[in-house]
mmCIF file of C-alpha atoms and ligand atoms in Angstrom:
data_model
loop_
_atom_site.group_PDB
_atom_site.id
_atom_site.type_symbol
_atom_site.label_atom_id
_atom_site.label_comp_id
_atom_site.label_asym_id
_atom_site.label_seq_id
_atom_site.Cartn_x
_atom_site.Cartn_y
_atom_site.Cartn_z
ATOM 1 C CA MET A 542 124.689 88.815 102.932
ATOM 2 C CA ASN A 543 126.458 88.952 106.277
ATOM 3 C CA TYR A 544 126.794 92.359 107.854
ATOM 4 C CA GLU A 545 127.854 93.719 111.251
ATOM 5 C CA THR A 546 125.416 96.604 111.648
ATOM 6 C CA ILE A 547 122.375 95.587 109.614
ATOM 7 C CA LEU A 548 120.409 92.439 108.876
ATOM 8 C CA CYS A 549 119.436 91.875 105.300
ATOM 9 C CA GLU A 550 117.054 89.306 103.832
ATOM 10 C CA ILE A 551 115.089 88.612 100.697
ATOM 11 C CA GLU A 552 111.832 86.713 101.028
ATOM 12 C CA ASP A 553 108.661 86.560 98.898
ATOM 13 C CA GLY A 554 109.927 89.338 96.618
ATOM 14 C CA ILE A 555 110.567 91.662 99.569
ATOM 15 C CA GLY A 556 114.042 92.875 100.474
ATOM 16 C CA THR A 557 114.294 93.860 104.137
ATOM 17 C CA ILE A 558 117.053 95.883 105.762
ATOM 18 C CA THR A 559 116.950 95.902 109.576
ATOM 19 C CA LEU A 560 119.251 98.327 111.375
ATOM 20 C CA ASN A 561 121.120 96.294 113.953
ATOM 21 C CA ARG A 562 123.122 98.222 116.550
ATOM 22 C CA PRO A 563 120.752 97.616 119.474
ATOM 23 C CA LYS A 564 123.234 98.610 122.213
ATOM 24 C CA VAL A 565 123.275 102.196 120.935
ATOM 25 C CA LEU A 566 119.646 102.300 119.766
ATOM 26 C CA ASN A 567 120.729 101.744 116.155
ATOM 27 C CA ALA A 568 122.801 104.934 116.083
ATOM 28 C CA ILE A 569 123.973 105.489 112.522
ATOM 29 C CA ASN A 570 127.705 105.342 111.854
ATOM 30 C CA ASP A 571 129.922 105.082 108.810
ATOM 31 C CA GLU A 572 129.872 101.288 108.783
ATOM 32 C CA LEU A 573 126.096 101.080 108.975
ATOM 33 C CA LEU A 574 125.727 103.496 106.057
ATOM 34 C CA LYS A 575 128.259 101.576 103.954
ATOM 35 C CA GLU A 576 126.542 98.269 104.663
ATOM 36 C CA MET A 577 123.116 99.726 103.940
ATOM 37 C CA SER A 578 124.417 101.202 100.718
ATOM 38 C CA GLU A 579 125.765 97.811 99.623
ATOM 39 C CA ALA A 580 122.475 96.082 100.505
ATOM 40 C CA LEU A 581 120.555 98.686 98.502
ATOM 41 C CA ASP A 582 122.799 98.017 95.482
ATOM 42 C CA ILE A 583 122.040 94.299 95.785
ATOM 43 C CA PHE A 584 118.291 94.981 96.013
ATOM 44 C CA ALA A 585 118.494 97.349 93.039
ATOM 45 C CA GLU A 586 120.146 94.678 90.870
ATOM 46 C CA ASN A 587 118.021 91.729 91.998
ATOM 47 C CA GLN A 588 114.913 91.473 89.803
ATOM 48 C CA ASN A 589 113.273 89.187 92.372
ATOM 49 C CA VAL A 590 113.163 92.079 94.839
ATOM 50 C CA LYS A 591 109.990 94.002 94.072
ATOM 51 C CA VAL A 592 109.613 96.053 97.253
ATOM 52 C CA VAL A 593 111.993 97.048 100.058
ATOM 53 C CA ILE A 594 111.281 97.444 103.774
ATOM 54 C CA LEU A 595 113.596 99.546 105.924
ATOM 55 C CA THR A 596 113.164 98.986 109.643
ATOM 56 C CA GLY A 597 114.855 98.770 113.010
ATOM 57 C CA GLY A 598 112.566 95.913 114.021
ATOM 58 C CA ASP A 599 109.792 96.222 116.588
ATOM 59 C CA LYS A 600 111.750 98.068 119.338
ATOM 60 C CA VAL A 601 113.618 101.058 117.949
ATOM 61 C CA PHE A 602 114.172 102.447 114.475
ATOM 62 C CA ALA A 603 117.214 104.668 115.170
ATOM 63 C CA ALA A 604 118.275 107.338 117.686
ATOM 64 C CA GLY A 605 120.094 109.306 114.999
ATOM 65 C CA ALA A 606 123.649 109.668 113.839
ATOM 66 C CA ASP A 607 126.328 108.333 116.180
ATOM 67 C CA ILE A 608 127.043 111.157 118.614
ATOM 68 C CA VAL A 609 130.266 109.528 119.854
ATOM 69 C CA PHE A 610 131.639 109.604 116.316
ATOM 70 C CA MET A 611 130.366 113.118 115.579
ATOM 71 C CA SER A 612 131.765 114.545 118.819
ATOM 72 C CA GLU A 613 135.275 113.442 117.829
ATOM 73 C CA ALA A 614 135.164 113.926 114.050
ATOM 74 C CA SER A 615 137.460 116.367 112.241
ATOM 75 C CA SER A 616 135.929 118.541 109.519
ATOM 76 C CA LEU A 617 137.250 116.183 106.864
ATOM 77 C CA GLU A 618 135.732 113.176 108.633
ATOM 78 C CA ALA A 619 132.485 115.121 109.040
ATOM 79 C CA GLU A 620 132.503 115.960 105.330
ATOM 80 C CA SER A 621 133.029 112.348 104.368
ATOM 81 C CA PHE A 622 130.295 111.178 106.809
ATOM 82 C CA VAL A 623 127.679 113.683 105.696
ATOM 83 C CA ARG A 624 128.440 112.864 102.031
ATOM 84 C CA LEU A 625 127.977 109.168 102.755
ATOM 85 C CA CYS A 626 124.685 109.970 104.529
ATOM 86 C CA HIS A 627 123.410 111.806 101.466
ATOM 87 C CA GLU A 628 124.662 109.161 99.030
ATOM 88 C CA THR A 629 122.915 106.404 100.988
ATOM 89 C CA ILE A 630 119.722 108.375 101.476
ATOM 90 C CA ASP A 631 119.711 109.273 97.761
ATOM 91 C CA LYS A 632 120.034 105.576 96.938
ATOM 92 C CA ILE A 633 116.777 104.963 98.797
ATOM 93 C CA THR A 634 115.051 107.833 96.965
ATOM 94 C CA ASN A 635 116.406 106.722 93.600
ATOM 95 C CA LEU A 636 115.706 103.012 94.021
ATOM 96 C CA ASP A 637 113.244 102.135 91.265
ATOM 97 C CA LYS A 638 111.163 100.018 93.668
ATOM 98 C CA PRO A 639 108.861 101.145 96.477
ATOM 99 C CA VAL A 640 110.555 101.491 99.873
ATOM 100 C CA ILE A 641 108.456 101.207 103.039
ATOM 101 C CA ALA A 642 109.766 102.473 106.378
ATOM 102 C CA ALA A 643 108.438 100.418 109.308
ATOM 103 C CA ILE A 644 109.136 102.570 112.342
ATOM 104 C CA ALA A 645 108.964 101.538 115.995
ATOM 105 C CA GLY A 646 110.140 103.124 119.247
ATOM 106 C CA LEU A 647 112.234 106.057 118.115
ATOM 107 C CA ALA A 648 113.174 107.671 114.828
ATOM 108 C CA LEU A 649 115.297 110.645 115.768
ATOM 109 C CA GLY A 650 117.671 112.847 113.813
ATOM 110 C CA GLY A 651 119.412 110.859 111.097
ATOM 111 C CA GLY A 652 116.986 108.000 111.853
ATOM 112 C CA CYS A 653 114.074 110.235 110.956
ATOM 113 C CA GLU A 654 115.965 111.453 107.888
ATOM 114 C CA LEU A 655 116.375 107.865 106.656
ATOM 115 C CA THR A 656 112.608 107.391 106.855
ATOM 116 C CA LEU A 657 111.996 110.660 104.997
ATOM 117 C CA SER A 658 113.648 109.216 101.904
ATOM 118 C CA CYS A 659 111.297 106.207 101.909
ATOM 119 C CA ASP A 660 108.126 106.176 99.816
ATOM 120 C CA ILE A 661 105.696 105.160 102.567
ATOM 121 C CA ARG A 662 106.137 105.420 106.351
ATOM 122 C CA ILE A 663 104.131 103.372 108.838
ATOM 123 C CA ALA A 664 104.668 103.608 112.580
ATOM 124 C CA ALA A 665 103.973 101.555 115.663
ATOM 125 C CA GLU A 666 101.858 103.095 118.421
ATOM 126 C CA GLY A 667 104.112 104.705 121.009
ATOM 127 C CA THR A 668 106.783 105.700 118.498
ATOM 128 C CA ASN A 669 108.439 109.107 118.891
ATOM 129 C CA ILE A 670 109.654 110.835 115.765
ATOM 130 C CA GLY A 671 111.689 114.004 115.665
ATOM 131 C CA LEU A 672 114.788 115.926 114.758
ATOM 132 C CA PRO A 673 116.442 116.945 118.057
ATOM 133 C CA GLU A 674 119.742 118.102 116.508
ATOM 134 C CA ILE A 675 119.153 121.703 117.588
ATOM 135 C CA ASN A 676 119.613 120.520 121.204
ATOM 136 C CA LEU A 677 123.120 119.326 120.285
ATOM 137 C CA GLY A 678 123.987 122.669 118.726
ATOM 138 C CA LEU A 679 123.497 121.144 115.269
ATOM 139 C CA TYR A 680 120.846 120.879 112.604
ATOM 140 C CA PRO A 681 119.921 117.801 110.575
ATOM 141 C CA GLY A 682 122.477 117.308 107.810
ATOM 142 C CA GLY A 683 120.996 114.265 106.076
ATOM 143 C CA GLY A 684 118.401 116.129 104.027
ATOM 144 C CA GLY A 685 116.034 116.742 106.971
ATOM 145 C CA THR A 686 115.678 120.490 106.486
ATOM 146 C CA GLN A 687 114.683 119.833 102.863
ATOM 147 C CA ARG A 688 112.696 116.602 102.811
ATOM 148 C CA LEU A 689 110.718 117.259 106.009
ATOM 149 C CA THR A 690 109.663 120.657 104.682
ATOM 150 C CA ARG A 691 108.516 119.165 101.380
ATOM 151 C CA LEU A 692 106.631 116.381 103.165
ATOM 152 C CA VAL A 693 104.783 118.229 105.938
ATOM 153 C CA GLY A 694 105.106 121.892 104.907
ATOM 154 C CA THR A 695 107.210 124.718 106.261
ATOM 155 C CA GLY A 696 105.088 125.333 109.380
ATOM 156 C CA TRP A 697 105.316 121.846 110.861
ATOM 157 C CA ALA A 698 108.895 121.401 109.665
ATOM 158 C CA LYS A 699 109.986 124.542 111.506
ATOM 159 C CA GLN A 700 108.016 123.517 114.607
ATOM 160 C CA LEU A 701 109.811 120.144 114.692
ATOM 161 C CA LEU A 702 113.248 121.418 113.670
ATOM 162 C CA MET A 703 113.305 124.541 115.821
ATOM 163 C CA THR A 704 111.969 123.002 119.044
ATOM 164 C CA GLY A 705 113.787 119.696 118.550
ATOM 165 C CA LYS A 706 110.829 118.057 120.329
ATOM 166 C CA PRO A 707 109.779 114.666 118.977
ATOM 167 C CA ILE A 708 106.103 114.014 118.311
ATOM 168 C CA ASP A 709 104.209 110.799 118.914
ATOM 169 C CA ALA A 710 102.946 108.500 116.175
ATOM 170 C CA LYS A 711 99.389 109.882 116.260
ATOM 171 C CA SER A 712 100.608 113.460 115.798
ATOM 172 C CA ALA A 713 102.922 112.229 113.029
ATOM 173 C CA LEU A 714 99.871 110.717 111.350
ATOM 174 C CA ASN A 715 97.926 113.976 111.721
ATOM 175 C CA ILE A 716 100.607 116.006 109.935
ATOM 176 C CA GLY A 717 101.241 113.405 107.236
ATOM 177 C CA LEU A 718 104.684 112.414 108.472
ATOM 178 C CA VAL A 719 103.480 108.804 108.552
ATOM 179 C CA THR A 720 100.489 107.341 106.746
ATOM 180 C CA LYS A 721 99.440 104.626 109.201
ATOM 181 C CA VAL A 722 99.814 103.822 112.897
ATOM 182 C CA VAL A 723 99.406 100.237 114.093
ATOM 183 C CA PRO A 724 99.890 98.384 117.399
ATOM 184 C CA ALA A 725 103.597 97.656 117.930
ATOM 185 C CA GLN A 726 103.206 93.890 117.675
ATOM 186 C CA GLU A 727 101.560 94.276 114.266
ATOM 187 C CA LEU A 728 104.136 96.616 112.717
ATOM 188 C CA MET A 729 106.141 94.085 110.716
ATOM 189 C CA LYS A 730 103.017 92.128 109.710
ATOM 190 C CA GLU A 731 101.492 95.368 108.447
ATOM 191 C CA ALA A 732 104.679 96.368 106.580
ATOM 192 C CA LYS A 733 104.996 92.937 104.956
ATOM 193 C CA GLY A 734 101.298 92.899 104.030
ATOM 194 C CA LEU A 735 101.655 96.271 102.344
ATOM 195 C CA ALA A 736 104.888 95.180 100.638
ATOM 196 C CA LEU A 737 103.201 92.038 99.267
ATOM 197 C CA GLU A 738 100.283 94.121 98.016
ATOM 198 C CA LEU A 739 102.670 96.454 96.147
ATOM 199 C CA ALA A 740 104.775 93.533 94.886
ATOM 200 C CA ARG A 741 101.737 92.173 93.029
ATOM 201 C CA LYS A 742 101.349 95.364 90.975
ATOM 202 C CA SER A 743 103.135 95.962 87.677
ATOM 203 C CA THR A 744 106.773 96.687 88.582
ATOM 204 C CA ILE A 745 107.207 98.786 85.458
ATOM 205 C CA ALA A 746 104.157 100.974 86.141
ATOM 206 C CA MET A 747 105.296 101.286 89.778
ATOM 207 C CA ARG A 748 108.819 102.302 88.723
ATOM 208 C CA LEU A 749 107.701 104.877 86.169
ATOM 209 C CA MET A 750 105.056 106.290 88.505
ATOM 210 C CA LYS A 751 107.620 106.695 91.295
ATOM 211 C CA SER A 752 109.918 108.547 88.914
ATOM 212 C CA CYS A 753 107.050 110.890 87.892
ATOM 213 C CA ILE A 754 106.232 111.699 91.534
ATOM 214 C CA ASP A 755 109.850 112.259 92.546
ATOM 215 C CA TYR A 756 110.784 114.210 89.417
ATOM 216 C CA GLY A 757 107.673 116.358 89.779
ATOM 217 C CA GLU A 758 108.583 117.300 93.338
ATOM 218 C CA ASN A 759 111.643 119.170 92.113
ATOM 219 C CA VAL A 760 110.268 120.974 89.051
ATOM 220 C CA ASP A 761 107.401 123.355 88.281
ATOM 221 C CA LEU A 762 103.920 121.907 87.609
ATOM 222 C CA PRO A 763 103.931 122.239 83.766
ATOM 223 C CA SER A 764 107.335 120.506 83.560
ATOM 224 C CA GLY A 765 106.162 117.734 85.893
ATOM 225 C CA CYS A 766 102.957 117.248 83.899
ATOM 226 C CA LEU A 767 104.892 117.164 80.615
ATOM 227 C CA PHE A 768 107.218 114.509 82.058
ATOM 228 C CA GLU A 769 104.168 112.529 83.225
ATOM 229 C CA GLN A 770 102.594 112.662 79.745
ATOM 230 C CA LYS A 771 105.719 111.451 77.944
ATOM 231 C CA VAL A 772 106.382 108.638 80.392
ATOM 232 C CA TRP A 773 102.691 107.646 80.394
ATOM 233 C CA ALA A 774 102.707 107.296 76.600
ATOM 234 C CA LEU A 775 105.727 105.008 76.929
ATOM 235 C CA LEU A 776 104.005 102.989 79.649
ATOM 236 C CA LEU A 777 100.882 102.405 77.563
ATOM 237 C CA SER A 778 102.788 100.245 75.093
ATOM 238 C CA THR A 779 104.200 97.860 77.711
ATOM 239 C CA ASP A 780 103.034 94.252 78.054
ATOM 240 C CA ASP A 781 101.923 94.964 81.624
ATOM 241 C CA ALA A 782 99.620 97.795 80.558
ATOM 242 C CA HIS A 783 98.115 95.583 77.831
ATOM 243 C CA GLU A 784 97.707 92.734 80.313
ATOM 244 C CA GLY A 785 96.136 94.981 82.982
ATOM 245 C CA MET A 786 93.516 96.392 80.609
ATOM 246 C CA LYS A 787 92.862 92.999 78.944
ATOM 247 C CA ALA A 788 92.393 91.368 82.356
ATOM 248 C CA PHE A 789 89.906 94.085 83.328
ATOM 249 C CA LEU A 790 87.888 93.524 80.139
ATOM 250 C CA GLU A 791 88.023 89.733 80.618
ATOM 251 C CA LYS A 792 86.979 90.135 84.279
ATOM 252 C CA ARG A 793 90.032 88.313 85.675
ATOM 253 C CA LYS A 794 93.071 89.196 87.779
ATOM 254 C CA PRO A 795 96.039 90.519 85.800
ATOM 255 C CA ASP A 796 99.261 88.554 85.556
ATOM 256 C CA PHE A 797 101.938 91.248 85.479
ATOM 257 C CA ARG A 798 105.423 90.283 84.265
ATOM 258 C CA GLY A 799 107.233 93.609 84.617
ATOM 259 C CA ARG A 800 107.693 94.079 80.852
HETATM 260 C C1 LIG B 1492 125.388 107.356 119.958
HETATM 261 C C2 LIG B 1492 123.627 106.817 121.303
HETATM 262 C C3 LIG B 1492 122.770 107.645 120.556
HETATM 263 C C4 LIG B 1492 123.311 108.342 119.423
HETATM 264 C C5 LIG B 1492 121.640 106.760 122.132
HETATM 265 N N1 LIG B 1492 122.875 106.292 122.273
HETATM 266 N N2 LIG B 1492 121.532 107.595 121.094
HETATM 267 N N3 LIG B 1492 124.921 106.672 121.000
HETATM 268 N N4 LIG B 1492 124.629 108.169 119.170
HETATM 269 N N5 LIG B 1492 122.558 109.119 118.616
HETATM 270 C C6 LIG B 1492 123.405 105.356 123.277
HETATM 271 C C7 LIG B 1492 123.457 105.991 124.651
HETATM 272 O O1 LIG B 1492 124.653 106.751 124.827
HETATM 273 C C8 LIG B 1492 123.447 104.749 125.531
HETATM 274 O O2 LIG B 1492 124.732 104.155 125.516
HETATM 275 C C9 LIG B 1492 122.523 103.797 124.770
HETATM 276 O O3 LIG B 1492 122.500 104.271 123.424
HETATM 277 C C10 LIG B 1492 121.100 103.833 125.305
HETATM 278 O O4 LIG B 1492 120.678 105.176 125.301
HETATM 279 P P1 LIG B 1492 120.089 105.907 126.622
HETATM 280 O O5 LIG B 1492 120.262 107.349 126.446
HETATM 281 O O6 LIG B 1492 120.642 105.281 127.848
HETATM 282 O O7 LIG B 1492 118.558 105.494 126.483
HETATM 283 P P2 LIG B 1492 117.288 106.310 126.983
HETATM 284 O O8 LIG B 1492 117.489 106.856 128.366
HETATM 285 O O9 LIG B 1492 116.146 105.391 126.723
HETATM 286 O O10 LIG B 1492 117.179 107.565 125.995
HETATM 287 C C11 LIG B 1492 116.932 107.346 124.604
HETATM 288 C C12 LIG B 1492 117.142 108.671 123.825
HETATM 289 C C13 LIG B 1492 118.551 109.234 124.128
HETATM 290 C C14 LIG B 1492 116.077 109.695 124.241
HETATM 291 C C15 LIG B 1492 116.971 108.371 122.374
HETATM 292 O O11 LIG B 1492 119.489 108.179 123.964
HETATM 293 C C16 LIG B 1492 118.929 110.339 123.199
HETATM 294 O O12 LIG B 1492 118.496 111.489 123.393
HETATM 295 N N6 LIG B 1492 119.771 110.042 122.212
HETATM 296 C C17 LIG B 1492 120.253 111.052 121.278
HETATM 297 C C18 LIG B 1492 119.181 111.389 120.273
HETATM 298 C C19 LIG B 1492 119.666 112.465 119.301
HETATM 299 O O13 LIG B 1492 120.018 113.578 119.746
HETATM 300 N N7 LIG B 1492 119.678 112.151 118.015
HETATM 301 C C20 LIG B 1492 120.170 113.068 116.983
HETATM 302 C C21 LIG B 1492 121.607 112.786 116.714
HETATM 303 S S1 LIG B 1492 122.308 113.922 115.582
HETATM 304 P P3 LIG B 1492 125.426 103.659 126.866
HETATM 305 O O14 LIG B 1492 126.796 103.263 126.441
HETATM 306 O O15 LIG B 1492 125.367 104.796 127.823
HETATM 307 O O16 LIG B 1492 124.571 102.504 127.289
HETATM 308 C C22 LIG B 1492 121.886 113.377 114.083
HETATM 309 C C23 LIG B 1492 122.455 114.192 112.937
HETATM 310 C C24 LIG B 1492 122.221 113.562 111.618
HETATM 311 O O17 LIG B 1492 121.208 112.436 113.913
HETATM 312 C C25 LIG B 1492 123.119 114.239 110.631
HETATM 313 C C26 LIG B 1492 123.429 113.366 109.472
HETATM 314 C C27 LIG B 1492 124.475 113.911 108.580
#
């Protein structure tokens, strides 16, 4: 898995994608999206990958979409780029494994939008997160107007989107944009620890639960609850559910096999 703009590794059941364009603060271009998309396909197929971490490492997550490219792009190039953004971001949302964003330094614009598609976001102290597109005469085109609003509510979404001012990690924690803030040097340790914890759970229960949460976000409550009921009934007959309940009754740790 050799790429130009990302690093990609699989270790201990965890697939990690690290954005890797340090000279431009991991600005997101066409190539980076294509490489990320390919890595996500590999992680989706590989049964040994139980959890995915998306990160920029311990310095900077990403300063947004590549402004050099955008400033020169024709409408057709813009259309192709924004489609690729959405396709890649949708791949993260639709991956049937948990995806953790480990965010350090900056997550701006498209960088922030990438994290919004992840299941859990943790940030290093000192990180600034925001959507400054309005200051470029733009607005976020990678799902930011939609996903941010669903995550933190209309009030905070409009505050962030309309002012374009990033907020620090502690404020992000207060509004639910991230769920944990840790010292910068502990970010990757924290992300890997969480990933290992999730990797030990039943992959099938995790997958079906993720689909219930994500499906439910886009439908009315009765439809979401009906979906949950049907999928839950299916889940109850799996080996993992039998093993989990048997292990509880036998007072031992469960040995989940993902079946
Ligand atoms: C291209 C970028 C970049 C970007 C930084 N760089 N952000 N290049 N696209 N988004 C480059 C700089 O030009 C510079 O290159 C190098 O990275 C270091 O950046 P500096 O500005 O020198 O660093 P610093 O002074 O620390 O300021 C950091 C910063 C600033 C505050 C993050 O770079 C900044 O404001 N960047 C733009 C942030 C932004 O507006 N993001 C939203 C983009 S729009 P050189 O060659 O000079 O060393 C977007 C839309 C998504 O994301 C839509 C998706 C469809």
